[in-house]
mmCIF file of C-alpha atoms in Angstrom:
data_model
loop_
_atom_site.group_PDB
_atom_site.id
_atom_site.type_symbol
_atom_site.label_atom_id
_atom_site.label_comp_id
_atom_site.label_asym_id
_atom_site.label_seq_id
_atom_site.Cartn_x
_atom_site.Cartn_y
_atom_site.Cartn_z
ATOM 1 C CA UNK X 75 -2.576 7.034 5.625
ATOM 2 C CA UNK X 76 -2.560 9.572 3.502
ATOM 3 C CA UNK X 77 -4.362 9.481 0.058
ATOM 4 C CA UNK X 78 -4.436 12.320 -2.135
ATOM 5 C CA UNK X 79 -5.665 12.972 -5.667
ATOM 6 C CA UNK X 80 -3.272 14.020 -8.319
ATOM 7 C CA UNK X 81 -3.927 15.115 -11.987
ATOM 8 C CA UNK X 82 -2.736 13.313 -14.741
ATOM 9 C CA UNK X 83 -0.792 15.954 -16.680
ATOM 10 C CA UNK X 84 0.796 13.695 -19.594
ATOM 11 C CA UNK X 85 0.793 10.475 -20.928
ATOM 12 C CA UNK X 86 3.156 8.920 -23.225
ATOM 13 C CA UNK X 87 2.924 5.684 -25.060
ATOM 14 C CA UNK X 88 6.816 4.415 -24.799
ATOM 15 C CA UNK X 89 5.777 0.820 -26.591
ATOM 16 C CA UNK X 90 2.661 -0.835 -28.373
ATOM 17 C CA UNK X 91 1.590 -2.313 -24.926
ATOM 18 C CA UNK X 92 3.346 0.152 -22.167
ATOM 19 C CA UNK X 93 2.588 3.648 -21.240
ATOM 20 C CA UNK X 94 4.426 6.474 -18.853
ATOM 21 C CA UNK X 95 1.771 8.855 -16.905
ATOM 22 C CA UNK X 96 3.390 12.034 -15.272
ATOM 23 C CA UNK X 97 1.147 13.703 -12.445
ATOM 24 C CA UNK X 98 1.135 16.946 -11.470
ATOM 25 C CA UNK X 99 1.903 17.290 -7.442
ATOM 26 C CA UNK X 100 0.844 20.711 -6.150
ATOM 27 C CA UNK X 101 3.299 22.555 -4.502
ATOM 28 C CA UNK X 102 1.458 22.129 -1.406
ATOM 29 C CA UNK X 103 2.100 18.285 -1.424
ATOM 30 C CA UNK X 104 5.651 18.136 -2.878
ATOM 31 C CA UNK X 105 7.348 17.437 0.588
ATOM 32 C CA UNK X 106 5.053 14.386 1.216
ATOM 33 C CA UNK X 107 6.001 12.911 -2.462
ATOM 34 C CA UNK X 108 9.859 13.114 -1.874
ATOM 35 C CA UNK X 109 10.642 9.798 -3.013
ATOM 36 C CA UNK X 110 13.782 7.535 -3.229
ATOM 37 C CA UNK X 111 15.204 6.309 -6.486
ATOM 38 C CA UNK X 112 13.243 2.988 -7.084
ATOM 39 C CA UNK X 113 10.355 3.325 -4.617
ATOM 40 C CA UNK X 114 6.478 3.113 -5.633
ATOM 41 C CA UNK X 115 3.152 4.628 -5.875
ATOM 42 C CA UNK X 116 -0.206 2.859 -4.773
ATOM 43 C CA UNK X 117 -2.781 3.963 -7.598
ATOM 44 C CA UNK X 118 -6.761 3.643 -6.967
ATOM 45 C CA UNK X 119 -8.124 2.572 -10.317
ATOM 46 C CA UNK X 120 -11.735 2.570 -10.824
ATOM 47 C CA UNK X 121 -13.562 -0.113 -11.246
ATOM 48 C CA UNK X 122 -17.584 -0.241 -12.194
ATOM 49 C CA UNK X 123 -17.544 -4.065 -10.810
ATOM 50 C CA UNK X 124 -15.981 -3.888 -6.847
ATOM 51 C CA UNK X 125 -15.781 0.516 -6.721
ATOM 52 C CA UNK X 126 -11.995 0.356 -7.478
ATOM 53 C CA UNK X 127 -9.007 -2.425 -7.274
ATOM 54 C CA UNK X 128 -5.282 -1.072 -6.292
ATOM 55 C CA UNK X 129 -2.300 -1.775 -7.833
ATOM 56 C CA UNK X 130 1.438 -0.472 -7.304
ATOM 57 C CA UNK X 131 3.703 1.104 -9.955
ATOM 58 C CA UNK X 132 7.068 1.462 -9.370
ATOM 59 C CA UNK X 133 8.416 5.635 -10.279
ATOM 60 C CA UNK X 134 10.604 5.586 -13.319
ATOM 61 C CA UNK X 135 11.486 9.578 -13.026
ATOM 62 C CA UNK X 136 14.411 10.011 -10.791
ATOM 63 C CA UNK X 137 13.984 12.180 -8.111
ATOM 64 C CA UNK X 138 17.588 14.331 -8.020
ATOM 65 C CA UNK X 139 16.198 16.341 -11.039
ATOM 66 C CA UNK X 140 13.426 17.939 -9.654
ATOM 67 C CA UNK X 141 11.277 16.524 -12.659
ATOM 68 C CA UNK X 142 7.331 15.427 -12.812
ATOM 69 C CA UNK X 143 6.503 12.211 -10.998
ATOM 70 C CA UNK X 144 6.130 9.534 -13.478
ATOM 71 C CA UNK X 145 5.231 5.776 -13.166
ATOM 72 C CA UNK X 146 4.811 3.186 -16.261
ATOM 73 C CA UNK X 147 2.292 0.931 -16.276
ATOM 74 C CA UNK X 148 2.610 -2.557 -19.180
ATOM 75 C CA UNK X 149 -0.761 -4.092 -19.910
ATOM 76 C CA UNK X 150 -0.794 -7.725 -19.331
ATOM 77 C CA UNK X 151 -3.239 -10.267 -20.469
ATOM 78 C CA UNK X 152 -5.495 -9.814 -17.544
ATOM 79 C CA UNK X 153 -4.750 -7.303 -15.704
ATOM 80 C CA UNK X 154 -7.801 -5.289 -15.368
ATOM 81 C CA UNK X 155 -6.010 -2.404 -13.719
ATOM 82 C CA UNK X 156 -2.944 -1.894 -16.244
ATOM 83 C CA UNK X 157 -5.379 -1.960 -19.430
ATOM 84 C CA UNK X 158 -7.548 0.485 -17.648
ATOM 85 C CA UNK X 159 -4.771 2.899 -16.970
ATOM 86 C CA UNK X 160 -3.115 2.434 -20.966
ATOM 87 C CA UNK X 161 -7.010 2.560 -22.097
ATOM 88 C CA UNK X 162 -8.162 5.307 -19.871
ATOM 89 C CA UNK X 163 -5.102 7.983 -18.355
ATOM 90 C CA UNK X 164 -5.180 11.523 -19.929
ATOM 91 C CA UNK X 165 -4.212 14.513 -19.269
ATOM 92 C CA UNK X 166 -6.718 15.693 -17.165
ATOM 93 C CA UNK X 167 -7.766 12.621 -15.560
ATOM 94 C CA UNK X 168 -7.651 12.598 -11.317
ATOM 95 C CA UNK X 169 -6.508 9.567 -9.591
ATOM 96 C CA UNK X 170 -6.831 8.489 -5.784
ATOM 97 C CA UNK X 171 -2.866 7.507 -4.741
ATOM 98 C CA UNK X 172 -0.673 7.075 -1.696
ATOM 99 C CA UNK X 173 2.425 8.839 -0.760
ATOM 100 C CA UNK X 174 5.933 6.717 -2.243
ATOM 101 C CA UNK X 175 6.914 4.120 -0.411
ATOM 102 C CA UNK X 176 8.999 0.919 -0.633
ATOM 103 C CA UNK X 177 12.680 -0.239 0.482
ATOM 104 C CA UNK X 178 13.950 -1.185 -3.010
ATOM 105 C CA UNK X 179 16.591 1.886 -2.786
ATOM 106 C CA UNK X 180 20.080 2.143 -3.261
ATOM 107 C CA UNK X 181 22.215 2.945 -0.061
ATOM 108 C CA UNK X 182 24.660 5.528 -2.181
ATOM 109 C CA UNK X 183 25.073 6.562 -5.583
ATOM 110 C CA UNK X 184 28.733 6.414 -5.748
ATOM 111 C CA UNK X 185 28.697 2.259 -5.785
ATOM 112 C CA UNK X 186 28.639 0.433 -9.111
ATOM 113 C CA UNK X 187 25.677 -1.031 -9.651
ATOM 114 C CA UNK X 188 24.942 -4.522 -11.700
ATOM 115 C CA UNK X 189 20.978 -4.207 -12.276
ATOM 116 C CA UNK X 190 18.888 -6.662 -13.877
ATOM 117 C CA UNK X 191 15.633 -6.054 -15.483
ATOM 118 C CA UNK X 192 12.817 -8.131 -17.241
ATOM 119 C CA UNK X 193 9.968 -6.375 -19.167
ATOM 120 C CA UNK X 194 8.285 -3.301 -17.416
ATOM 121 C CA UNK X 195 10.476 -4.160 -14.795
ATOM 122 C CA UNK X 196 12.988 -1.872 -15.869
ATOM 123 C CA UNK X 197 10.862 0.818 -14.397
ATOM 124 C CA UNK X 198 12.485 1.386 -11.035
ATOM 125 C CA UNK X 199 15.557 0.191 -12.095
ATOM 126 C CA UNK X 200 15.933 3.542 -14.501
ATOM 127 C CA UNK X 201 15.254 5.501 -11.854
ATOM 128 C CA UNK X 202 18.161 3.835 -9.822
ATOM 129 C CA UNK X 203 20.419 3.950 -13.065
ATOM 130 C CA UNK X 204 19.812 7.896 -13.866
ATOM 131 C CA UNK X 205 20.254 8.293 -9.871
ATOM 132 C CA UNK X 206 23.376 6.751 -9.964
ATOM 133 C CA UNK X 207 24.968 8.086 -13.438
ATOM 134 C CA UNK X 208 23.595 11.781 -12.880
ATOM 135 C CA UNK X 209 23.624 12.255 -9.452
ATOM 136 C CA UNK X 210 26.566 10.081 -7.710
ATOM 137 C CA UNK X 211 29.691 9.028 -9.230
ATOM 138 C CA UNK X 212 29.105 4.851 -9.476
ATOM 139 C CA UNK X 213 29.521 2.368 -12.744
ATOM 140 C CA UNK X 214 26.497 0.770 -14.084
ATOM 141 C CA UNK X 215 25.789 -2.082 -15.900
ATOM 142 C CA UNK X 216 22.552 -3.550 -17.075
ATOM 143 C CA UNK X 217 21.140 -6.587 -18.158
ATOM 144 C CA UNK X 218 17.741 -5.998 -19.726
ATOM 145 C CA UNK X 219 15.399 -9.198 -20.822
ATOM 146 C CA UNK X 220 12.295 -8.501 -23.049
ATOM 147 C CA UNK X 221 10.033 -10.221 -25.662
ATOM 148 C CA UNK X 222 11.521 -8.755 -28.757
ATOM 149 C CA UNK X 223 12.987 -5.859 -29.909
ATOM 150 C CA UNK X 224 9.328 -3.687 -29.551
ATOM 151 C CA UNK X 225 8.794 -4.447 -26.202
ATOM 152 C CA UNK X 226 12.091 -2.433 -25.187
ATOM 153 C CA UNK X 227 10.778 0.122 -22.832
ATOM 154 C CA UNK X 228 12.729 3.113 -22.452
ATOM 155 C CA UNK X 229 15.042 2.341 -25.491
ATOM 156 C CA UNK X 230 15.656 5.816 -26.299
ATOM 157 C CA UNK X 231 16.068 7.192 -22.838
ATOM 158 C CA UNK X 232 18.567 4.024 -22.509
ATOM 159 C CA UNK X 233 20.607 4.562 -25.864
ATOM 160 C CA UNK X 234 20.989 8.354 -24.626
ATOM 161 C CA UNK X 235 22.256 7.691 -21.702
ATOM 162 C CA UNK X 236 24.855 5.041 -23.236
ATOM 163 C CA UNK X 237 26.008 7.837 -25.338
ATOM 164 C CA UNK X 238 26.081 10.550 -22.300
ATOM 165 C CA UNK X 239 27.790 8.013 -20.108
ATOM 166 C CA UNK X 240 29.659 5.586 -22.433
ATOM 167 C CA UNK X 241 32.748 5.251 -19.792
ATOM 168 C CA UNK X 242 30.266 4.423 -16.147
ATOM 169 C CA UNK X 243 26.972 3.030 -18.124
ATOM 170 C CA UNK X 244 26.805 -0.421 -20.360
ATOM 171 C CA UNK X 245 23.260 -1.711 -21.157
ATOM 172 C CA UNK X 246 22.799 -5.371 -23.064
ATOM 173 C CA UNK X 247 19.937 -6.436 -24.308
ATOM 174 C CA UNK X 248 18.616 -9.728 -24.087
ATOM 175 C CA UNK X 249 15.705 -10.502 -26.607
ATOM 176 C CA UNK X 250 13.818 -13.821 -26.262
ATOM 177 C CA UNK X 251 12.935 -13.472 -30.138
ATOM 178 C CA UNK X 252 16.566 -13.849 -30.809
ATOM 179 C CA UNK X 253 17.948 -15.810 -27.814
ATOM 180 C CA UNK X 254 15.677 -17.277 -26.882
ATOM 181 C CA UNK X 255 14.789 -17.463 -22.740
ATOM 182 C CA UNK X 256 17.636 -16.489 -20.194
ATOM 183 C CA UNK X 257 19.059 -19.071 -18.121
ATOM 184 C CA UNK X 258 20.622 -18.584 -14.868
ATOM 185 C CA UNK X 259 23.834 -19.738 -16.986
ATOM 186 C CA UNK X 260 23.097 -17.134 -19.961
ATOM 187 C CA UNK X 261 22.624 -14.632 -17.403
ATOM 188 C CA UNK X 262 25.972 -15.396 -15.117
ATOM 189 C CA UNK X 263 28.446 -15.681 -18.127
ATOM 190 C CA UNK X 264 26.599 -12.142 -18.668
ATOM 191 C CA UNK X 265 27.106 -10.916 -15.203
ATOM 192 C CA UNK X 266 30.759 -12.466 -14.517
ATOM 193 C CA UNK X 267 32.903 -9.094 -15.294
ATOM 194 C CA UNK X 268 30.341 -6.864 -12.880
ATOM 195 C CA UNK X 269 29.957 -9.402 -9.821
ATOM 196 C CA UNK X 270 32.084 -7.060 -7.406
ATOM 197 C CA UNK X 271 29.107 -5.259 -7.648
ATOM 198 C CA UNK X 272 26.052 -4.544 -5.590
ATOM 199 C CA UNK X 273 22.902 -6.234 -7.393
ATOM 200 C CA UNK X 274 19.426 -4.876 -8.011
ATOM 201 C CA UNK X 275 16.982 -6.730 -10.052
ATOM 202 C CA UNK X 276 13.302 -6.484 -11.091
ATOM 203 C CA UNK X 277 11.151 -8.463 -13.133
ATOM 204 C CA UNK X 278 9.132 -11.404 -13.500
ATOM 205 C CA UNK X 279 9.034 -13.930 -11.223
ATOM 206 C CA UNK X 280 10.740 -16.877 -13.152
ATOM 207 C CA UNK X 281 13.452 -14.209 -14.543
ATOM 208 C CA UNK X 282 14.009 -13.167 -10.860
ATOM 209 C CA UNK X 283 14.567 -16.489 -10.003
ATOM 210 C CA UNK X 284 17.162 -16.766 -12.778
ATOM 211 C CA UNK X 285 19.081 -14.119 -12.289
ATOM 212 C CA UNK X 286 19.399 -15.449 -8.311
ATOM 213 C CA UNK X 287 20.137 -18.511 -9.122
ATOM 214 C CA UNK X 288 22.983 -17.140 -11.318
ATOM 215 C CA UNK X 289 24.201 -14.635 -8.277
ATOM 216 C CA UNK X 290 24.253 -18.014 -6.395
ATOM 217 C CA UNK X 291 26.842 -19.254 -8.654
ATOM 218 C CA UNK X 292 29.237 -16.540 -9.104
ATOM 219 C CA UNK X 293 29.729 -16.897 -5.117
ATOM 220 C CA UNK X 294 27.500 -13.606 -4.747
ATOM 221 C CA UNK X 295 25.712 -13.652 -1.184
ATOM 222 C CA UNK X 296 22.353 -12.756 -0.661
ATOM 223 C CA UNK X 297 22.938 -9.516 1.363
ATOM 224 C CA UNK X 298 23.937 -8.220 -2.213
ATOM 225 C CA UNK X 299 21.238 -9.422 -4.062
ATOM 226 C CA UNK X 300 18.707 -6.632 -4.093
ATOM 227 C CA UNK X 301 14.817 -8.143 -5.011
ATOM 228 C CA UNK X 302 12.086 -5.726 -5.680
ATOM 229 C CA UNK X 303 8.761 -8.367 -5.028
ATOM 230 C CA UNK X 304 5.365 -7.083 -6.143
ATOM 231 C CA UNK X 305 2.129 -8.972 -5.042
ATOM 232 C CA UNK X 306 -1.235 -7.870 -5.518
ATOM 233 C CA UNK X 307 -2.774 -6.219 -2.287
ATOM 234 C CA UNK X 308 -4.864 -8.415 -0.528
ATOM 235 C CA UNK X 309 -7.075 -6.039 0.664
ATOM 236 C CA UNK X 310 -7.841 -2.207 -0.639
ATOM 237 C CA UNK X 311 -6.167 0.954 1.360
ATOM 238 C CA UNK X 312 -8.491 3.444 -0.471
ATOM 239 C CA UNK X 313 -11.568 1.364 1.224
ATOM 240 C CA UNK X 314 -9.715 1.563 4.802
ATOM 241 C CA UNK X 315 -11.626 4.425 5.962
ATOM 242 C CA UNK X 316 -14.993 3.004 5.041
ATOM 243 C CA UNK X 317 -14.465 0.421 7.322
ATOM 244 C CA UNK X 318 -12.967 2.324 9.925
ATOM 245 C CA UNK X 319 -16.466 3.974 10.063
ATOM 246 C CA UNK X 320 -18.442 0.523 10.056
ATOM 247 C CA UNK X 321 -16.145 -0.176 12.820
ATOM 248 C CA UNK X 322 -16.867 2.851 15.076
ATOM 249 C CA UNK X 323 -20.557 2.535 14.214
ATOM 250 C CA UNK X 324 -20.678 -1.314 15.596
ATOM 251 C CA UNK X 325 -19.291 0.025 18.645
ATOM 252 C CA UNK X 326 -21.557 2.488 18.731
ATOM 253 C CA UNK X 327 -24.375 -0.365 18.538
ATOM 254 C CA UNK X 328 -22.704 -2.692 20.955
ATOM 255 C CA UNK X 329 -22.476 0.109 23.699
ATOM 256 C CA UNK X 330 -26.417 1.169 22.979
ATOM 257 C CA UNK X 331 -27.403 -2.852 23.314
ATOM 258 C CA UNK X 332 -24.821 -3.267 26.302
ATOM 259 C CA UNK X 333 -22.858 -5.555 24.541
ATOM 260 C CA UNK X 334 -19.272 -6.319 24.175
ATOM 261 C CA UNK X 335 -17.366 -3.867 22.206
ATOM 262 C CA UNK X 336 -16.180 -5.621 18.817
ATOM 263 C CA UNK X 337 -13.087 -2.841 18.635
ATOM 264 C CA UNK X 338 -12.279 -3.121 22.630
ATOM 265 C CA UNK X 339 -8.942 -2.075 23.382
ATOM 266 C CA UNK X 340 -6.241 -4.615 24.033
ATOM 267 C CA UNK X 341 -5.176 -4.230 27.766
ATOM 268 C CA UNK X 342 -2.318 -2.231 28.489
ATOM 269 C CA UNK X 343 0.629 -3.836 29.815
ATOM 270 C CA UNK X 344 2.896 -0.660 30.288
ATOM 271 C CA UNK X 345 4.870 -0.956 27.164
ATOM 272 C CA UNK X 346 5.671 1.983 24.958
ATOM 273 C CA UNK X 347 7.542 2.819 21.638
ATOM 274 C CA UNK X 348 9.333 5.468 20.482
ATOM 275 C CA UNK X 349 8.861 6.595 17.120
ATOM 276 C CA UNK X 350 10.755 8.890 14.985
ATOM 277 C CA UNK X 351 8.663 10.125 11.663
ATOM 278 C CA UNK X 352 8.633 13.168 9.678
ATOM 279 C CA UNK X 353 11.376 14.533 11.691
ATOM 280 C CA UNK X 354 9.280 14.200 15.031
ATOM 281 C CA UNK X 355 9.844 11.592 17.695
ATOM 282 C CA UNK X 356 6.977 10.157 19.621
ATOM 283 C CA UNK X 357 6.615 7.797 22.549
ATOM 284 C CA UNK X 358 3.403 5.848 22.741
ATOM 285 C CA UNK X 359 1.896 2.925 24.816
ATOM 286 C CA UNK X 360 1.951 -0.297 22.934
ATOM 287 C CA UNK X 361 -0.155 -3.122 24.265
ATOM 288 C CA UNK X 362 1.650 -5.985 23.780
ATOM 289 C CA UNK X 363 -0.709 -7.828 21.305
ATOM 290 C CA UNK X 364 -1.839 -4.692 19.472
ATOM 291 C CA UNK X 365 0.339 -3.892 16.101
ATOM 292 C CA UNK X 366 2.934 -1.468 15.702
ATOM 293 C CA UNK X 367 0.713 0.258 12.569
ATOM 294 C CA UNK X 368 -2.667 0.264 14.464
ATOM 295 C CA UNK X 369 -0.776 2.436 17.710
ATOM 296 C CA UNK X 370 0.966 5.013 15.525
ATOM 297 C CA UNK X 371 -2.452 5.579 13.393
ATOM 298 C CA UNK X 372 -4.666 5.281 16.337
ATOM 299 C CA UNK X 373 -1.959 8.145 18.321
ATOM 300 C CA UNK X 374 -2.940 10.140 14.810
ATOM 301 C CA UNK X 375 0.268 9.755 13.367
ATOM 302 C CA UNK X 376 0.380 9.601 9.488
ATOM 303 C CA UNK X 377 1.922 6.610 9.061
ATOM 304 C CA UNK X 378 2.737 5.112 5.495
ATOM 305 C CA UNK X 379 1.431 1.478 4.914
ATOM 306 C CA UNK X 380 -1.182 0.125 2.385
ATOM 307 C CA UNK X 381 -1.934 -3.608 2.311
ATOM 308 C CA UNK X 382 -2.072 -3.814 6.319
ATOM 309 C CA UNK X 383 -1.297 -7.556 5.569
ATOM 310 C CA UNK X 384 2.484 -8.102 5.250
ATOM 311 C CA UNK X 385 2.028 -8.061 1.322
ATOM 312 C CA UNK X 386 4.133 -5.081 0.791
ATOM 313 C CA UNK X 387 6.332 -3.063 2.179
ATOM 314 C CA UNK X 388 5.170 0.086 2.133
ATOM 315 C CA UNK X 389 4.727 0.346 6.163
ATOM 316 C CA UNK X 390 8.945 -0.674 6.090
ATOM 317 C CA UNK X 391 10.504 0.789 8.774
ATOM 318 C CA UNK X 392 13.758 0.240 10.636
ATOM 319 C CA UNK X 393 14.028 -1.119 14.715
ATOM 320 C CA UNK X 394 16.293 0.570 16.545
ATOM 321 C CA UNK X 395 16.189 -1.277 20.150
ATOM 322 C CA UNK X 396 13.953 -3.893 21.404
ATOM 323 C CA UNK X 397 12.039 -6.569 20.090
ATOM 324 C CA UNK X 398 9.430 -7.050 17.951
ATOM 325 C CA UNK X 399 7.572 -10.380 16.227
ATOM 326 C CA UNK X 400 5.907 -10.151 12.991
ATOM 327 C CA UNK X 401 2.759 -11.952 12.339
ATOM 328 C CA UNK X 402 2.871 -11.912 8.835
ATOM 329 C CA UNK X 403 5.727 -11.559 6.345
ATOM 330 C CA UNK X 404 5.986 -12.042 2.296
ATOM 331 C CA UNK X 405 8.485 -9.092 1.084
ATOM 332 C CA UNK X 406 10.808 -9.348 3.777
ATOM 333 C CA UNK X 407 13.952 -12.029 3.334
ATOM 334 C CA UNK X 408 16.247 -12.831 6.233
ATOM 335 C CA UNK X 409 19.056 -10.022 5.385
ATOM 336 C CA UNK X 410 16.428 -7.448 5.575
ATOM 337 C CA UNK X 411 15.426 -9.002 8.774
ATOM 338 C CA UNK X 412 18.561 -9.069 10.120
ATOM 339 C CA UNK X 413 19.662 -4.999 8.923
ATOM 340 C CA UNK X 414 16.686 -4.254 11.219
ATOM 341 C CA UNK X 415 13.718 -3.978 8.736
ATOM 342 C CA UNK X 416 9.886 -4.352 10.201
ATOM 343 C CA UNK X 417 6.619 -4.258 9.141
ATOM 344 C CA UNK X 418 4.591 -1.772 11.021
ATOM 345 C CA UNK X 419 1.315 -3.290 9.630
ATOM 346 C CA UNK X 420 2.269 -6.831 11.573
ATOM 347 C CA UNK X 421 4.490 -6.062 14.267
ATOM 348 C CA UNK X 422 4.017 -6.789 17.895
ATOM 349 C CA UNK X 423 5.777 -6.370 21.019
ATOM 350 C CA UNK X 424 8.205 -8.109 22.454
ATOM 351 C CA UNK X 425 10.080 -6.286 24.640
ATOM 352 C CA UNK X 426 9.084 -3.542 27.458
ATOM 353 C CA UNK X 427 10.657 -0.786 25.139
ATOM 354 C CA UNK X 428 10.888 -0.273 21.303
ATOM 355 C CA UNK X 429 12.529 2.178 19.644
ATOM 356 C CA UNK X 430 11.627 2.680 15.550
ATOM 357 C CA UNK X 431 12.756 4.703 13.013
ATOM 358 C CA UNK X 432 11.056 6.102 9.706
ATOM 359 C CA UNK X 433 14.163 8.260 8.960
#
């Protein structure tokens, strides 16, 4: 994993409650945060209580412009990380995060897009949208749900971008103030003239829910239904290497005492994988009950991941032969499943040979 620390270099507050922070990548780092349109950063936020708590912010700068990187963070009622960052981010300010990850991309930017949004979900969804309209030659429409007319992030960037694009882009607002809550109904009459269309959406849970239930009735399949699922991390990456070392110095103990070693490898039954990251490909031995993430970082490959529990999907990557079970899955459905998508943090073996891709 790597973590590096990145300076804060501007802050903007884009509603009473939401703000954008831009960091500054060195130019020594910039090929290791190449991002995809709607992928994430992990942030380590400090805490005085537990040290620091983690939490995942989608990018809402697109990356086909070369611009800063820049995530947007809503405070909610309490969320001790979010009203830290609005509270506490200036310029200036150095924060612990992860390289981008996440599978919540578009394929190509020449498809129309239908994308949905709810609140400060909008935030990876405008970097799709400005991908799309600015750097491929696709349609978009969006539906965009908020609280009232305030709570509109991005309104300006949005109405500019109607007026640059007023033939590919249409954007309709849906305020609960006014309309009250969407219904899967409210949202399908909505959706009806764009369902040829592949389908992103982002948001809170019970608008999520909605907007499938609406795909579900306009005949759209799943496979087109794009879901970007955010849970908090069940365990801290940042405190990873801490316990790496409490690890290595119980073995240490164990081996001094003659006992058995708490960190013993699992036994090797001749299996292997081949991995391709970072433009490399690498075959290692894979013990059969040993998981995909611990081989590639134990082989001292940098490989992305940050919940190591199935959480997230920040250790994605893509099976290209063999077999492989996962132990744990939340972010994963069925169609992701079946286009070959894995968890490195709870995959194990299944077959002799594995072949996985990063790429």
């Amino acid at each position: 994993m790597s973590i590096h620390r990145l300076l804060v270099a501007k802050v903007v507050a884009e509603t009473h409650d939401a703000h954008s922070i831009e960091f500054e990548v060195p130019a020594e780092l910039a090929d290791q945060f190449t991002y995809k349109p709607g992928q994430f950063l992990t942030v380590r936020v400090p805490s005085d209580r537990t040290g620091s708590v983690t939490r995942c912010y989608s990018l809402c700068s697109a990356p086909h412009d070369g611009g800063p990187l820049r995530v947007a963070v809503k405070r909610t009622a309490e969320g001790y990380a979010s009203n830290w960052l609005c509270d506490n981010a200036t310029p200036g300010l150095e924060l612990d995060v992860l390289v981008p990850a996440g599978i919540f991309t578009p394929k190509s930017f020449d498809a129309d897009m239908l994308l949905f949004a709810g609140g400060s979900g909008v935030t990876p969804i405008l970097s799709i949208l400005r991908s799309v309209l600015e750097a491929g030659t696709g349609s978009v429409a969006l539906i965009y749900a908020n609280r009232d007319a305030q709570s509109v992030i991005f309104a300006s960037a949005l109405a500019e971008l109607t007026r640059k694009y007023p033939e590919r882009l249409v954007v309709v607002h849906w305020l609960e103030s006014v309309q009250g809550l969407p219904s899967a109904a409210n949202l399908a009459a909505l959706a009806a003239p764009y369902v040829a269309r592949e389908v992103f959406v982002c948001g809170p849970g019970p608008f999520m829910d909605a907007v499938s239930e609406a795909m579900t009735s306009l005949g759209k399949g799943r496979r087109e239904v794009h879901v970007e699922k955010f849970r908090s991390l069940p365990r801290n990456p940042f405190e990873v290497e801490a316990s790496k070392e409490e690890a290595e110095e119980k073995a240490a103990i164990a081996e001094a005492e003659d006992l058995p070693d708490p960190a013993a490898p699992v036994a090797d039954d001749g299996g292997t994988v081949t991995v391709e990251l970072d433009g490399k490909t690498t075959e290692l031995a894979w013990p059969a009950e040993k998981k995909l993430l611990d081989v590639m970082l134990d082989a001292g490959l940098d490989a992305p991941y940050s919940c190591r529990e199935g959480a997230c999907s920040a250790c994605a990557c893509r099976i290209v032969d063999g077999d492989v079970e996962l132990a744990h899955n939340e972010v994963l459905d069925q169609e992701d499943l079946d286009d070959g998508l894995i968890l490195a943090c709870q995959s194990l073996r299944r077959s002799q040979t594995v072949h996985i891709t990063y790429e």
